[in-house]
Amino acid sequence: MNNPLALIIDDEPDILELLDMTLGRMNINTRSATNLTQALALLNSQRFDLCLTDMRLPDGDGLSVVRHIQQHCPNTPVAMITAYGSLDTAITALKSGAFDFVTKPVDLQRLRELVNSALLLSRPVAEPAAHDADDPILGASPPIQQLRRQIAKLARSEAPLYVSGESGSGKELVARRIHALGPRACHPFVPVNCGAIPSELMESEFFGHRKGSFTGAVADKPGLFQAANGGTLFLDEVADLPLSMQVKLLRAIQEKAVRPVGTQQEEAVNVRLLCATHKDLALEVAEGRFRQDLFYRINVIELRVPPLRERREDIALIAQRILGQLAHRAGVKVPAVDPDCMERLSNYRFPGNVRELENILERAFTLCEGDSITAADIQLNSSPIPGDEAALTQIDSLEDFLDDIERKALTLALEETRWNKTAAARRLGLTFRSLRYRLKKLGLED
């Protein structure tokens, strides 16, 4: 089997020699370029398993290399070499498609880790299957197919990733899938609910502590960063971190090192950071509850998980999987779902998303008396519909009733578009001016 081939791009002879020697000791063959023109010529003439490029080149910049590789040879991982402290430049490179970055002066241990991870990614990527047996994300709707494609691409990066989505939409499943498809899959995936850790214990939980550092510290204990070393650390509900902890987290991300409580020595850690929250992080920043510098650092790339109401065609498949799991645990036959029951489920908005669907079906599975689940078993509340004779008794004032329906529709459209009024107006088929008028009329706008 031939040795891997790497392209090194830098106009400093000392850096080229250092990189060539380091990769040579790893049994990696190299080709060198000192400017953008030479680099593009080499990329067009042969296939590389890895590319390392300096940011500043005599006739261009490393971002041009990144974009060229993304367009013409996307299976080649490319890492950026940046000056120390130029993290903004590194983040720009990651957003453009770089796999990772290393700063000057080059830390050889960090470089070797980066190269080993990159070589695991140099194999071609297969298109994700709609029904991969190992994929915990169910569905074949267009939003889910798009999500799978994004996951497959983002799994090949080391960039910090922010997974956004409503409560119960499956953000942790997405994070686990990204880990499983990436080069860190054989290392730990450590999920953390940031809102569940008492503030006084956060530093110890995240960074570990030494014996005797505080009352109750009867032995050395590694933290969550150390537990995830080599793998992925998933911080769920990251918006719940107090500001004091946000400062410490930012330093750990920047320095790639943590300092356990009770010691002055820092420990290097190598983790990929994935974060999630159901809150609007940009709004949290604007209102002073989340640090802007930390927001920029963890939000290099955002991946949105669609709510269940945007992929209604997946509800039947998800319901069958949930009922199959419930029946397996109970040791009974999987109950059928009556057509009218499935229609009710398909038309329900599921504000709690997949988690709410699980709760509804678990309750129905427990309470149903026959071999099938009916509409009565799922106990969904529905608003009265105009024209329903039984519902007319619930209407005291037609004008108030219609205002209430309009108010709910406007609120739902604004929530779906994150209170972007232009997008909400488009969603409802209204002009922006008409939307503003209706919001004011119904007391939804100051």
Tab-separated table of C-alpha atoms in Angstrom:
chain	number	residue	atom	x	y	z
A	1	MET	CA	0.000	0.000	0.000
A	2	ASN	CA	1.382	3.406	-0.994
A	3	ASN	CA	2.182	5.990	1.632
A	4	PRO	CA	-0.265	8.924	1.928
A	5	LEU	CA	0.623	12.052	-0.037
A	6	ALA	CA	0.386	15.550	1.500
A	7	LEU	CA	0.644	18.992	-0.080
A	8	ILE	CA	2.450	21.617	2.025
A	9	ILE	CA	2.041	25.279	1.069
A	10	ASP	CA	4.173	27.938	2.781
A	11	ASP	CA	6.618	30.604	1.659
A	12	GLU	CA	8.893	30.182	4.712
A	13	PRO	CA	11.657	27.590	4.036
A	14	ASP	CA	12.030	26.777	7.753
A	15	ILE	CA	8.315	25.946	8.085
A	16	LEU	CA	8.381	23.826	4.934
A	17	GLU	CA	11.375	21.878	6.214
A	18	LEU	CA	9.784	21.343	9.647
A	19	LEU	CA	6.513	20.106	8.156
A	20	ASP	CA	8.302	17.894	5.632
A	21	MET	CA	10.459	16.258	8.339
A	22	THR	CA	7.508	15.747	10.705
A	23	LEU	CA	5.274	14.179	8.067
A	24	GLY	CA	8.176	12.125	6.702
A	25	ARG	CA	8.648	10.527	10.127
A	26	MET	CA	4.938	9.598	9.944
A	27	ASN	CA	5.594	7.799	6.622
A	28	ILE	CA	3.770	10.494	4.652
A	29	ASN	CA	5.171	11.632	1.304
A	30	THR	CA	5.029	15.380	0.621
A	31	ARG	CA	4.987	17.880	-2.215
A	32	SER	CA	5.758	21.528	-1.521
A	33	ALA	CA	4.563	24.838	-2.939
A	34	THR	CA	5.705	28.317	-1.961
A	35	ASN	CA	2.867	30.286	-3.515
A	36	LEU	CA	-0.752	30.013	-4.629
A	37	THR	CA	0.014	29.501	-8.308
A	38	GLN	CA	2.260	26.492	-7.645
A	39	ALA	CA	-0.257	25.054	-5.180
A	40	LEU	CA	-3.183	25.200	-7.622
A	41	ALA	CA	-1.054	23.636	-10.365
A	42	LEU	CA	-0.160	20.700	-8.096
A	43	LEU	CA	-3.772	20.274	-6.959
A	44	ASN	CA	-4.895	20.127	-10.580
A	45	SER	CA	-2.262	17.557	-11.553
A	46	GLN	CA	-2.539	14.912	-8.816
A	47	ARG	CA	-4.609	13.683	-5.882
A	48	PHE	CA	-3.540	14.475	-2.304
A	49	ASP	CA	-4.639	12.824	0.931
A	50	LEU	CA	-4.044	15.999	2.934
A	51	CYS	CA	-3.210	19.658	2.425
A	52	LEU	CA	-1.551	22.059	4.877
A	53	THR	CA	-1.528	25.693	3.776
A	54	ASP	CA	-0.292	28.932	5.249
A	55	MET	CA	-2.832	31.743	5.388
A	56	ARG	CA	-0.606	34.399	3.805
A	57	LEU	CA	1.031	33.606	0.470
A	58	PRO	CA	3.010	35.917	-1.844
A	59	ASP	CA	0.358	35.883	-4.586
A	60	GLY	CA	-2.831	35.228	-2.617
A	61	ASP	CA	-4.078	33.588	0.566
A	62	GLY	CA	-4.821	30.160	1.963
A	63	LEU	CA	-8.579	30.719	1.750
A	64	SER	CA	-8.275	30.484	-2.037
A	65	VAL	CA	-6.724	27.039	-1.564
A	66	VAL	CA	-9.535	25.995	0.772
A	67	ARG	CA	-12.218	27.116	-1.691
A	68	HIS	CA	-10.465	25.431	-4.631
A	69	ILE	CA	-10.271	22.136	-2.735
A	70	GLN	CA	-13.913	22.381	-1.635
A	71	GLN	CA	-14.960	22.808	-5.256
A	72	HIS	CA	-12.615	20.439	-7.107
A	73	CYS	CA	-11.437	17.783	-4.604
A	74	PRO	CA	-13.795	17.837	-1.582
A	75	ASN	CA	-12.456	14.523	-0.245
A	76	THR	CA	-9.069	16.123	0.484
A	77	PRO	CA	-8.947	17.511	4.057
A	78	VAL	CA	-7.238	20.909	4.217
A	79	ALA	CA	-5.876	22.527	7.380
A	80	MET	CA	-4.864	26.165	7.785
A	81	ILE	CA	-1.582	27.350	9.312
A	82	THR	CA	-2.127	30.712	10.989
A	83	ALA	CA	-0.115	33.142	13.053
A	84	TYR	CA	-0.503	32.803	16.820
A	85	GLY	CA	-3.497	34.786	18.029
A	86	SER	CA	-5.148	34.951	14.598
A	87	LEU	CA	-8.172	32.945	15.688
A	88	ASP	CA	-10.546	35.116	13.660
A	89	THR	CA	-8.635	34.065	10.553
A	90	ALA	CA	-8.821	30.424	11.614
A	91	ILE	CA	-12.581	30.678	12.139
A	92	THR	CA	-12.979	32.188	8.659
A	93	ALA	CA	-11.036	29.229	7.257
A	94	LEU	CA	-13.236	26.734	9.105
A	95	LYS	CA	-16.377	28.419	7.790
A	96	SER	CA	-14.943	28.210	4.274
A	97	GLY	CA	-14.484	24.437	4.606
A	98	ALA	CA	-11.111	23.875	6.265
A	99	PHE	CA	-10.923	20.701	8.323
A	100	ASP	CA	-8.895	22.261	11.150
A	101	PHE	CA	-6.114	24.749	11.855
A	102	VAL	CA	-2.742	24.898	13.607
A	103	THR	CA	-0.999	28.045	14.844
A	104	LYS	CA	2.587	29.193	14.533
A	105	PRO	CA	4.922	28.353	16.156
A	106	VAL	CA	3.745	24.871	15.208
A	107	ASP	CA	3.207	22.464	18.113
A	108	LEU	CA	4.409	19.134	16.699
A	109	GLN	CA	2.195	16.979	18.926
A	110	ARG	CA	-0.843	19.012	17.891
A	111	LEU	CA	0.256	18.738	14.238
A	112	ARG	CA	0.557	14.942	14.445
A	113	GLU	CA	-2.908	14.653	15.986
A	114	LEU	CA	-4.339	16.846	13.240
A	115	VAL	CA	-2.648	14.849	10.485
A	116	ASN	CA	-3.800	11.493	11.875
A	117	SER	CA	-7.396	12.748	12.077
A	118	ALA	CA	-7.207	14.173	8.549
A	119	LEU	CA	-5.975	10.910	7.040
A	120	LEU	CA	-9.033	9.115	8.424
A	121	LEU	CA	-11.157	11.525	6.390
A	122	SER	CA	-9.344	11.273	3.060
A	123	ARG	CA	-11.464	8.332	1.905
A	124	PRO	CA	-14.439	9.138	-0.359
A	125	VAL	CA	-17.753	9.925	1.333
A	126	ALA	CA	-20.754	7.843	0.370
A	127	GLU	CA	-24.105	9.564	0.006
A	128	PRO	CA	-26.002	8.928	3.261
A	129	ALA	CA	-28.712	6.336	2.816
A	130	ALA	CA	-32.322	7.217	3.571
A	131	HIS	CA	-32.721	4.122	5.757
A	132	ASP	CA	-29.264	3.394	7.186
A	133	ALA	CA	-29.735	0.772	9.895
A	134	ASP	CA	-27.196	2.545	12.111
A	135	ASP	CA	-28.792	5.967	11.690
A	136	PRO	CA	-30.885	6.920	14.746
A	137	ILE	CA	-32.438	9.833	12.835
A	138	LEU	CA	-35.652	8.548	11.286
A	139	GLY	CA	-37.457	9.904	8.245
A	140	ALA	CA	-37.221	10.397	4.504
A	141	SER	CA	-38.767	13.868	4.203
A	142	PRO	CA	-36.823	16.565	2.279
A	143	PRO	CA	-35.786	18.388	5.517
A	144	ILE	CA	-34.372	15.158	6.971
A	145	GLN	CA	-32.577	14.232	3.754
A	146	GLN	CA	-30.990	17.683	3.761
A	147	LEU	CA	-30.056	17.253	7.440
A	148	ARG	CA	-28.349	13.930	6.652
A	149	ARG	CA	-26.290	15.540	3.901
A	150	GLN	CA	-25.232	18.334	6.253
A	151	ILE	CA	-24.321	15.834	8.986
A	152	ALA	CA	-22.160	13.793	6.586
A	153	LYS	CA	-20.290	16.936	5.540
A	154	LEU	CA	-19.879	18.398	9.032
A	155	ALA	CA	-18.661	15.068	10.449
A	156	ARG	CA	-15.524	15.570	8.340
A	157	SER	CA	-14.666	18.858	10.048
A	158	GLU	CA	-13.123	19.729	13.391
A	159	ALA	CA	-14.908	23.088	13.479
A	160	PRO	CA	-16.931	23.908	16.609
A	161	LEU	CA	-20.585	23.326	15.770
A	162	TYR	CA	-23.740	24.876	17.193
A	163	VAL	CA	-26.814	22.643	16.863
A	164	SER	CA	-29.966	24.744	17.061
A	165	GLY	CA	-33.522	23.517	17.343
A	166	GLU	CA	-36.584	23.389	19.524
A	167	SER	CA	-36.849	21.261	22.664
A	168	GLY	CA	-37.416	17.610	21.829
A	169	SER	CA	-36.374	17.913	18.175
A	170	GLY	CA	-33.406	15.530	18.496
A	171	LYS	CA	-30.345	17.759	18.865
A	172	GLU	CA	-28.385	15.157	20.850
A	173	LEU	CA	-29.175	12.468	18.267
A	174	VAL	CA	-27.730	14.758	15.605
A	175	ALA	CA	-24.610	15.402	17.708
A	176	ARG	CA	-24.115	11.661	18.276
A	177	ARG	CA	-24.471	10.986	14.552
A	178	ILE	CA	-21.853	13.619	13.684
A	179	HIS	CA	-19.484	11.996	16.181
A	180	ALA	CA	-20.192	8.487	14.864
A	181	LEU	CA	-19.435	9.465	11.252
A	182	GLY	CA	-16.269	11.426	12.067
A	183	PRO	CA	-12.643	10.500	12.755
A	184	ARG	CA	-13.237	10.599	16.531
A	185	ALA	CA	-15.838	7.809	16.455
A	186	CYS	CA	-13.584	5.346	18.305
A	187	HIS	CA	-13.120	7.853	21.157
A	188	PRO	CA	-15.669	8.963	23.785
A	189	PHE	CA	-18.798	10.992	23.124
A	190	VAL	CA	-19.540	12.861	26.348
A	191	PRO	CA	-22.934	14.627	26.575
A	192	VAL	CA	-23.451	17.297	29.250
A	193	ASN	CA	-26.674	19.037	30.247
A	194	CYS	CA	-25.309	22.423	31.307
A	195	GLY	CA	-28.541	23.337	33.064
A	196	ALA	CA	-28.378	20.314	35.361
A	197	ILE	CA	-25.006	21.078	37.006
A	198	PRO	CA	-25.088	23.235	40.185
A	199	SER	CA	-23.143	26.450	39.587
A	200	GLU	CA	-20.825	25.856	42.555
A	201	LEU	CA	-19.728	22.488	41.108
A	202	MET	CA	-19.368	23.517	37.460
A	203	GLU	CA	-15.640	24.217	37.413
A	204	SER	CA	-14.881	20.899	39.107
A	205	GLU	CA	-17.259	18.985	36.805
A	206	PHE	CA	-15.862	20.505	33.627
A	207	PHE	CA	-12.152	20.642	34.459
A	208	GLY	CA	-11.699	18.140	37.305
A	209	HIS	CA	-10.099	18.661	40.716
A	210	ARG	CA	-7.237	17.517	42.897
A	211	LYS	CA	-7.579	15.704	46.178
A	212	GLY	CA	-8.058	18.128	49.083
A	213	SER	CA	-8.822	21.133	46.848
A	214	PHE	CA	-12.155	21.620	48.655
A	215	THR	CA	-14.288	19.928	51.295
A	216	GLY	CA	-15.386	16.558	49.955
A	217	ALA	CA	-12.592	16.245	47.395
A	218	VAL	CA	-11.277	12.961	48.790
A	219	ALA	CA	-9.509	11.907	45.582
A	220	ASP	CA	-8.314	13.303	42.262
A	221	LYS	CA	-11.142	13.440	39.753
A	222	PRO	CA	-10.920	14.088	35.990
A	223	GLY	CA	-13.412	16.514	34.515
A	224	LEU	CA	-15.685	16.256	31.504
A	225	PHE	CA	-13.038	17.711	29.184
A	226	GLN	CA	-10.561	15.034	30.269
A	227	ALA	CA	-13.233	12.318	29.915
A	228	ALA	CA	-13.883	13.420	26.325
A	229	ASN	CA	-10.177	13.677	25.421
A	230	GLY	CA	-9.686	12.495	21.854
A	231	GLY	CA	-13.423	12.473	21.282
A	232	THR	CA	-16.399	14.825	21.321
A	233	LEU	CA	-17.789	16.976	24.128
A	234	PHE	CA	-21.460	17.851	23.607
A	235	LEU	CA	-22.682	20.781	25.697
A	236	ASP	CA	-26.481	20.722	25.658
A	237	GLU	CA	-28.380	23.821	26.798
A	238	VAL	CA	-25.141	25.812	26.709
A	239	ALA	CA	-27.146	29.031	27.133
A	240	ASP	CA	-27.794	27.998	30.758
A	241	LEU	CA	-24.126	28.404	31.714
A	242	PRO	CA	-23.561	31.328	34.134
A	243	LEU	CA	-21.373	34.154	32.849
A	244	SER	CA	-18.533	33.244	35.231
A	245	MET	CA	-18.356	29.751	33.730
A	246	GLN	CA	-18.605	31.104	30.191
A	247	VAL	CA	-15.295	32.937	30.731
A	248	LYS	CA	-13.554	29.724	31.824
A	249	LEU	CA	-15.071	27.743	28.964
A	250	LEU	CA	-13.859	30.318	26.445
A	251	ARG	CA	-10.304	30.040	27.771
A	252	ALA	CA	-10.403	26.235	27.587
A	253	ILE	CA	-11.538	26.414	23.962
A	254	GLN	CA	-8.888	28.988	23.006
A	255	GLU	CA	-5.987	27.323	24.782
A	256	LYS	CA	-7.082	23.713	24.183
A	257	ALA	CA	-6.138	23.137	27.816
A	258	VAL	CA	-7.871	23.041	31.215
A	259	ARG	CA	-6.691	23.663	34.767
A	260	PRO	CA	-8.174	21.331	37.391
A	261	VAL	CA	-9.363	22.927	40.628
A	262	GLY	CA	-6.568	22.869	43.182
A	263	THR	CA	-3.615	23.058	40.772
A	264	GLN	CA	-1.756	25.709	38.816
A	265	GLN	CA	-0.783	23.296	36.045
A	266	GLU	CA	-2.782	23.197	32.812
A	267	GLU	CA	-3.540	19.917	31.070
A	268	ALA	CA	-3.773	19.784	27.276
A	269	VAL	CA	-7.073	18.398	25.976
A	270	ASN	CA	-8.037	17.410	22.456
A	271	VAL	CA	-11.812	17.515	22.030
A	272	ARG	CA	-14.241	18.491	19.332
A	273	LEU	CA	-16.848	20.796	20.815
A	274	LEU	CA	-20.511	20.539	19.847
A	275	CYS	CA	-23.034	22.830	21.560
A	276	ALA	CA	-26.811	23.052	21.516
A	277	THR	CA	-29.665	25.001	23.023
A	278	HIS	CA	-33.341	25.554	22.296
A	279	LYS	CA	-32.864	29.264	23.041
A	280	ASP	CA	-31.980	31.940	20.489
A	281	LEU	CA	-28.287	32.457	21.302
A	282	ALA	CA	-28.062	35.694	19.321
A	283	LEU	CA	-30.895	37.096	21.438
A	284	GLU	CA	-29.170	35.877	24.610
A	285	VAL	CA	-26.051	37.788	23.519
A	286	ALA	CA	-28.061	40.926	22.729
A	287	GLU	CA	-29.651	40.851	26.193
A	288	GLY	CA	-26.323	40.326	27.978
A	289	ARG	CA	-26.909	36.767	29.191
A	290	PHE	CA	-24.330	35.138	26.902
A	291	ARG	CA	-20.829	36.359	26.077
A	292	GLN	CA	-20.412	37.555	22.508
A	293	ASP	CA	-16.827	36.266	22.224
A	294	LEU	CA	-17.922	32.780	23.337
A	295	PHE	CA	-20.874	32.896	20.934
A	296	TYR	CA	-18.538	33.573	17.993
A	297	ARG	CA	-16.195	30.798	19.097
A	298	ILE	CA	-18.818	28.030	19.438
A	299	ASN	CA	-20.989	29.219	16.544
A	300	VAL	CA	-18.418	28.731	13.779
A	301	ILE	CA	-21.030	26.631	11.950
A	302	GLU	CA	-24.740	26.383	12.835
A	303	LEU	CA	-26.792	23.283	12.066
A	304	ARG	CA	-30.555	23.654	12.427
A	305	VAL	CA	-32.613	20.595	13.357
A	306	PRO	CA	-36.107	20.927	11.832
A	307	PRO	CA	-39.115	20.651	14.176
A	308	LEU	CA	-41.480	17.725	13.687
A	309	ARG	CA	-44.212	19.944	12.186
A	310	GLU	CA	-41.903	20.711	9.237
A	311	ARG	CA	-41.607	16.994	8.389
A	312	ARG	CA	-45.084	15.603	8.985
A	313	GLU	CA	-44.551	12.811	6.447
A	314	ASP	CA	-42.057	11.258	8.905
A	315	ILE	CA	-44.543	11.000	11.784
A	316	ALA	CA	-45.930	7.568	10.788
A	317	LEU	CA	-42.433	6.031	10.545
A	318	ILE	CA	-41.327	7.532	13.861
A	319	ALA	CA	-44.562	6.397	15.553
A	320	GLN	CA	-44.047	2.818	14.337
A	321	ARG	CA	-40.466	2.784	15.656
A	322	ILE	CA	-41.560	4.130	19.062
A	323	LEU	CA	-44.395	1.592	19.371
A	324	GLY	CA	-42.041	-1.206	18.300
A	325	GLN	CA	-39.623	-0.277	21.082
A	326	LEU	CA	-42.425	-0.070	23.659
A	327	ALA	CA	-43.816	-3.450	22.602
A	328	HIS	CA	-40.355	-5.060	22.687
A	329	ARG	CA	-39.759	-3.865	26.255
A	330	ALA	CA	-43.189	-5.087	27.322
A	331	GLY	CA	-42.852	-8.411	25.502
A	332	VAL	CA	-46.120	-7.984	23.565
A	333	LYS	CA	-47.248	-7.594	19.969
A	334	VAL	CA	-46.847	-4.180	18.360
A	335	PRO	CA	-50.286	-2.492	18.339
A	336	ALA	CA	-51.721	-1.137	15.117
A	337	VAL	CA	-52.595	2.526	14.744
A	338	ASP	CA	-56.096	3.317	13.458
A	339	PRO	CA	-56.142	5.529	10.335
A	340	ASP	CA	-58.135	8.269	12.105
A	341	CYS	CA	-55.576	8.229	14.936
A	342	MET	CA	-52.675	8.562	12.502
A	343	GLU	CA	-54.488	11.405	10.751
A	344	ARG	CA	-54.878	13.214	14.081
A	345	LEU	CA	-51.170	12.743	14.802
A	346	SER	CA	-50.180	13.958	11.338
A	347	ASN	CA	-52.247	17.136	11.730
A	348	TYR	CA	-51.032	17.942	15.261
A	349	ARG	CA	-48.335	20.635	15.605
A	350	PHE	CA	-46.245	18.876	18.288
A	351	PRO	CA	-44.824	21.873	20.199
A	352	GLY	CA	-42.729	19.325	22.127
A	353	ASN	CA	-41.585	17.622	18.903
A	354	VAL	CA	-40.418	13.982	18.899
A	355	ARG	CA	-40.202	13.888	22.686
A	356	GLU	CA	-43.887	14.836	22.912
A	357	LEU	CA	-44.787	12.174	20.329
A	358	GLU	CA	-42.953	9.597	22.454
A	359	ASN	CA	-44.874	10.642	25.564
A	360	ILE	CA	-48.229	10.598	23.749
A	361	LEU	CA	-47.643	7.115	22.340
A	362	GLU	CA	-46.290	5.701	25.599
A	363	ARG	CA	-49.446	6.868	27.388
A	364	ALA	CA	-51.670	5.490	24.596
A	365	PHE	CA	-49.755	2.184	24.551
A	366	THR	CA	-50.311	1.812	28.296
A	367	LEU	CA	-53.995	2.763	28.290
A	368	CYS	CA	-55.330	1.195	25.066
A	369	GLU	CA	-57.497	-1.892	25.686
A	370	GLY	CA	-57.475	-3.574	22.264
A	371	ASP	CA	-54.873	-4.471	19.658
A	372	SER	CA	-54.891	-1.030	18.117
A	373	ILE	CA	-54.482	2.567	19.232
A	374	THR	CA	-57.423	4.847	18.463
A	375	ALA	CA	-57.827	8.605	18.322
A	376	ALA	CA	-59.408	8.487	21.784
A	377	ASP	CA	-56.291	6.792	23.224
A	378	ILE	CA	-53.891	9.575	22.231
A	379	GLN	CA	-55.944	12.273	24.023
A	380	LEU	CA	-54.985	15.190	21.788
A	381	ASN	CA	-56.626	18.514	22.554
A	382	SER	CA	-57.965	20.314	19.516
A	383	SER	CA	-59.512	23.730	19.096
A	384	PRO	CA	-63.168	23.963	18.024
A	385	ILE	CA	-63.575	24.298	14.257
A	386	PRO	CA	-66.072	26.805	12.818
A	387	GLY	CA	-68.926	24.878	11.245
A	388	ASP	CA	-68.710	22.025	13.753
A	389	GLU	CA	-72.197	21.981	15.265
A	390	ALA	CA	-70.971	20.711	18.642
A	391	ALA	CA	-68.327	23.416	18.777
A	392	LEU	CA	-70.750	26.290	18.240
A	393	THR	CA	-71.816	26.056	21.870
A	394	GLN	CA	-68.267	27.107	22.843
A	395	ILE	CA	-68.434	30.380	20.872
A	396	ASP	CA	-69.830	33.406	22.684
A	397	SER	CA	-68.585	36.015	20.210
A	398	LEU	CA	-67.666	35.226	16.617
A	399	GLU	CA	-65.386	38.276	16.431
A	400	ASP	CA	-63.478	37.284	19.567
A	401	PHE	CA	-63.256	33.688	18.354
A	402	LEU	CA	-61.789	34.716	14.963
A	403	ASP	CA	-59.389	37.159	16.654
A	404	ASP	CA	-58.158	34.310	18.839
A	405	ILE	CA	-57.521	32.089	15.800
A	406	GLU	CA	-55.694	34.935	14.049
A	407	ARG	CA	-53.613	35.688	17.145
A	408	LYS	CA	-52.534	32.033	17.409
A	409	ALA	CA	-51.639	31.857	13.698
A	410	LEU	CA	-49.579	35.045	13.892
A	411	THR	CA	-47.760	33.880	17.035
A	412	LEU	CA	-46.962	30.470	15.529
A	413	ALA	CA	-45.642	32.054	12.311
A	414	LEU	CA	-43.423	34.410	14.314
A	415	GLU	CA	-42.104	31.563	16.468
A	416	GLU	CA	-41.323	29.428	13.403
A	417	THR	CA	-39.380	32.326	11.824
A	418	ARG	CA	-37.673	33.344	15.079
A	419	TRP	CA	-39.675	36.585	15.151
A	420	ASN	CA	-38.490	37.667	11.722
A	421	LYS	CA	-41.550	39.683	10.683
A	422	THR	CA	-40.686	39.770	6.990
A	423	ALA	CA	-40.382	35.966	6.906
A	424	ALA	CA	-43.549	35.553	9.001
A	425	ALA	CA	-45.532	37.759	6.597
A	426	ARG	CA	-44.290	35.645	3.675
A	427	ARG	CA	-45.190	32.452	5.567
A	428	LEU	CA	-48.785	33.670	6.021
A	429	GLY	CA	-49.149	35.132	2.536
A	430	LEU	CA	-49.436	38.689	3.863
A	431	THR	CA	-47.670	41.916	3.000
A	432	PHE	CA	-45.337	43.241	5.672
A	433	ARG	CA	-47.639	46.243	6.153
A	434	SER	CA	-50.668	43.977	6.635
A	435	LEU	CA	-48.793	41.898	9.191
A	436	ARG	CA	-47.817	45.017	11.159
A	437	TYR	CA	-51.443	46.192	11.133
A	438	ARG	CA	-52.757	42.849	12.410
A	439	LEU	CA	-50.104	42.615	15.144
A	440	LYS	CA	-50.994	46.100	16.354
A	441	LYS	CA	-54.734	45.402	16.208
A	442	LEU	CA	-54.371	42.244	18.281
A	443	GLY	CA	-52.007	43.824	20.829
A	444	LEU	CA	-49.014	41.742	19.762
A	445	GLU	CA	-46.787	44.727	18.993
A	446	ASP	CA	-45.977	47.769	21.086
